[in-house]
């Protein structure tokens, strides 16, 4: 196995998680991690070299690939800078909220001939991979229906809501990607029914917190996603794919498999609390696959085009919500 | 307990089921059952008196209440005849497919001052009653979302499809009633996305076989129903109600609680095959509650108005499907 | 189908349950039910003829078969009286606590050439029948192990405990029969570890309330039963059969299939409260099979010999408990 | 956090697993790993220093603690050598098969004042910890019963069987430790019913492959363990603790939470294949807790005495099997 040398940009919550995972991979070296507000104690305990500025990564000739974990508004420009420095790129989602900006970044990536992988980590979850396999292998026959439940344990701050691009671009965009991944089909039309039930402040910030989104796929199948910004019992992430030969469901993951039976009932664990716990395996696996793509010079498993496509569905969902009618997805 | 004397019209599959249930109830007498094509062997083994013509029921002064299990197109006129004979009425759903016809029948019922109960049996299912209780008692807090999965094991004949009024009036009408029952709210608007995936012959007969229907309720909550005419693994009937304090789900019922674990996997039973098995308890309970309403002179638990309301949602769903946009429910 | 005319002895809790079930069977007539302390209101509401004395059943030439639901100490003599009257017999378990008494009754039954079925109703439970089928058909391969959990929701009165013959003859005897039924093998040796943990009063009455019983079967397999007189969460009845090709388990039955998820956890229903609810289907099925055996002149599915065999295991378990060592079953 | 420097002895399957886990821990340094037959490619890819002889560990003054992953027959002498070198010790189970040898090693450990932790990793499994917590906190009230199912996916080679000390000392010893851990009580008496059903070659090697073991605990509770050397469907590891206020069960862990429903049934995943997969979290956690004990100078969570106690139960189980009667545990 050829060693791969990486540089990372951003050491916030998600950057730290990825960095610690990378340290556990054989034949991979995280040469440097940059952050203007570095947590030095953390970096020291893991023996990591740091710098405040991403330029330290772009200018290092030994670094073959860049991992972008910085705040979302910086993603597009950093992708462009990394591509121009001739480095392969892993970038957390979203590339940008504006399709024009995404297209500009993708154009530079294509022009420089570097690889780009977008952080739709859920594609690497073992449960959802099993669902994908059941669809792709024909185990459930011709696909009729995909159903996704995705509910957060608690709503974000209204400041976050205002910057997020709205629930469809911030939260449902993962589910749009999942529909495309599982079905292997593009989406043709979207109808979004959304409302504010969890917290009026979310409505005042111009967003919704509860939605049912119906998708018509190009392959003829239907999909439906239900989202909520608040499931008080935890992070609720379930998927069903239903077809001519049967159905496959992925249920929630729980801290333990124990069941307590008392006069109060038969009580199982609540779902894992939030995405860091729920998707810890997929966060590791997506980076492993990115490194494999770099090492073996193969295509990345989630492309820039995938990042763009889900954003376009989100934008159409926003428009459907506003108009109160189904909207076709832009090409 | 005051004895109650009944007459029944119709001894097909559903009429037989109801008649056998009634024989098992204390202080109830099924005096006569009519059918132009009576299965005499069956009637004899249960010791039942029979007649070919429903007039034998209407003209019998001893009979206090009439149970209508005849073919659907006869329901409205038999309701009118029974009401005019001064008898209380239990009628299998639907009263009629045409709202005008339903309204005419309900007018006669109201004018004669008799009781009418419509056969939305699923309201009496123990599992769905538990869901209703969790919503009504506030256990799950303010209602956000109702999700219903209702899939038949196999599609009906195309002859049946042609007469049925379409999937929304034939099949989904039960789910529309369930949304009204669970939420305690009327429906404001419906958007139906439907397609033909199971069998092109269903499309040629002018119907669909796969649908996702989104409902906006007057209380602000949302609901979504997914239907299919064919789930090869059995009769799939699941419900979830989700609110500010949590969620309650009703899963499928199975023949046994056994689990077989071999090299092939951990295998549980498939759902009960079809509605006669799945809803056997609710078929008995709805008649028991009807008899109680008659005996104790109380209101019936499912009124003619309930029959009308779900039909109006079904008609709006058909219109939404045709127009490709959401449709408001007629009052 | 030939009609069958029955007489019943005993209209206590279990007699009423059986009588109401019989009224729901086609081509069966319960001509009379006797009890010295008859609940007349109950008998009237179901239209049943009654008498105080069982002689009314034995002397009625029209009655073909007798159902004995009287207190246990009367069983053996009533079996003998019924057999001498030439009637087929269904008798609730136990025939008697004393093997000598059982053998005398069985001799008369054999001499008179009438059929006898003992009320080991659990053999007719759909879940346990599925387990039996998996063992008998070879689905789980060669049988290695049977595991039974049988826990009551609450201990009986100490008066009951004193008369009961002890936990092994009163409660575990059902599990001994289940081991014989599922394995198709006789039991060779038993080791019982028992103790008093639930209530010292049970110990003072000379009994135990908690036990683990290990059985060696003649076919080489092992079995283990754990019993408790008190599972505060309900009636806990679970079985596993494990073999060379896999394992089959039968879990508890619950009032509904609903699951409530809140901040408190993911809560399913507790098991059905006690044996009348849990085994309602098997109570009906065992009588149906008895009537079929009478009608079609076939052997009954649970014989007097089955009643004797489980009693002999129970007696050996009592001896093992006393001696603190394994004991071989008497032949 | 103070850094801790370790040396490891043994780089077989279990040594590699532990070594890779240690590399992922902050402020811990695995200075050297020894093995006479080192897999050099593996060591290189993780950047590990190696030596053939354990002396390299014992003689290194920088090394504070030794991890013994060598073949079992070497454990006792290596514990003694490490203790004499003044190093804290983590040792895979068993210390030895012979109680005399164990006691000699423990005496040296005590004399040198070093810490010793024995590798009963299952105590660190999150599911079993939850069971322990439910017992210890009184959630299930007074403990009545512990039930453990432990079945391997496939029997070991007969060579292994011959050296293993027999099923009770090799396999059930983990379950004996679990009973002690969960109950917080010593074991008083054991009765073992064992037999050869899986493979006659195991019998010829002087061992059994199927057993039910009943334990009487000093606190009055009972415990029962069922073992098999072959569950064809995978590694079956289940626990139940039952008490006066209820019951808690720990079920199997599976690769995914998906369920496939087709005409063949409702199919969930089989259990994880074997102990390396099933207990991967507990293998990591036991070392983390050992390092914490070293770093913070606290007692280790599994002591040498724990290693001895379970061996004594295993020896009594062997004797019970031979004699066919219950045997008291030696002190």
Short mmCIF file of N, CA and C in Angstrom, two decimals, chain B residues 10-21 35 39 42 69 92 160 274-277 283:
data_model
loop_
_atom_site.label_atom_id
_atom_site.label_comp_id
_atom_site.label_asym_id
_atom_site.label_seq_id
_atom_site.Cartn_x
_atom_site.Cartn_y
_atom_site.Cartn_z
N UNK B 10 -77.42 -9.82 3.10
CA UNK B 10 -76.16 -10.16 2.44
C UNK B 10 -75.40 -11.23 3.19
N UNK B 11 -75.15 -12.36 2.53
CA UNK B 11 -74.41 -13.45 3.16
C UNK B 11 -73.23 -13.87 2.28
N UNK B 12 -72.54 -12.86 1.77
CA UNK B 12 -71.27 -13.12 1.08
C UNK B 12 -70.17 -13.29 2.12
N UNK B 13 -68.93 -13.15 1.68
CA UNK B 13 -67.80 -13.36 2.57
C UNK B 13 -67.88 -12.52 3.84
N UNK B 14 -68.16 -11.23 3.67
CA UNK B 14 -68.16 -10.35 4.83
C UNK B 14 -69.44 -10.54 5.67
N UNK B 15 -70.54 -10.85 5.00
CA UNK B 15 -71.79 -11.10 5.72
C UNK B 15 -71.68 -12.34 6.59
N UNK B 16 -71.08 -13.39 6.06
CA UNK B 16 -70.89 -14.62 6.84
C UNK B 16 -70.03 -14.36 8.08
N UNK B 17 -68.93 -13.64 7.86
CA UNK B 17 -68.02 -13.32 8.96
C UNK B 17 -68.78 -12.59 10.07
N UNK B 18 -69.53 -11.57 9.70
CA UNK B 18 -70.28 -10.80 10.70
C UNK B 18 -71.33 -11.69 11.38
N UNK B 19 -72.03 -12.49 10.60
CA UNK B 19 -73.11 -13.33 11.16
C UNK B 19 -72.54 -14.30 12.19
N UNK B 20 -71.42 -14.93 11.87
CA UNK B 20 -70.83 -15.88 12.82
C UNK B 20 -70.39 -15.15 14.09
N UNK B 21 -69.87 -13.96 13.94
CA UNK B 21 -69.50 -13.17 15.13
C UNK B 21 -70.72 -12.88 16.00
N UNK B 35 -80.33 -13.30 1.35
CA UNK B 35 -79.40 -13.24 0.21
C UNK B 35 -80.09 -13.94 -0.96
N UNK B 39 -75.98 -19.44 0.60
CA UNK B 39 -75.23 -20.69 0.81
C UNK B 39 -75.96 -21.46 1.91
N UNK B 42 -74.09 -23.54 4.71
CA UNK B 42 -73.52 -22.68 5.75
C UNK B 42 -74.59 -22.24 6.74
N UNK B 69 -74.88 -5.90 4.50
CA UNK B 69 -73.62 -6.48 4.00
C UNK B 69 -73.73 -6.80 2.51
N UNK B 92 -72.02 -1.58 5.81
CA UNK B 92 -70.63 -1.67 5.36
C UNK B 92 -70.28 -0.45 4.52
N UNK B 160 -63.18 -5.46 -11.02
CA UNK B 160 -63.40 -4.82 -9.73
C UNK B 160 -62.87 -3.38 -9.77
N UNK B 274 -54.52 -10.98 4.87
CA UNK B 274 -55.39 -9.96 4.30
C UNK B 274 -56.36 -9.45 5.36
N UNK B 275 -57.29 -8.62 4.94
CA UNK B 275 -58.08 -7.85 5.91
C UNK B 275 -58.97 -8.71 6.79
N UNK B 276 -59.44 -9.85 6.29
CA UNK B 276 -60.30 -10.69 7.12
C UNK B 276 -59.55 -11.21 8.34
N UNK B 277 -58.27 -11.57 8.15
CA UNK B 277 -57.44 -12.04 9.26
C UNK B 277 -56.98 -10.85 10.13
N UNK B 283 -63.73 -6.24 13.24
CA UNK B 283 -65.04 -6.57 12.65
C UNK B 283 -66.03 -6.96 13.75
#
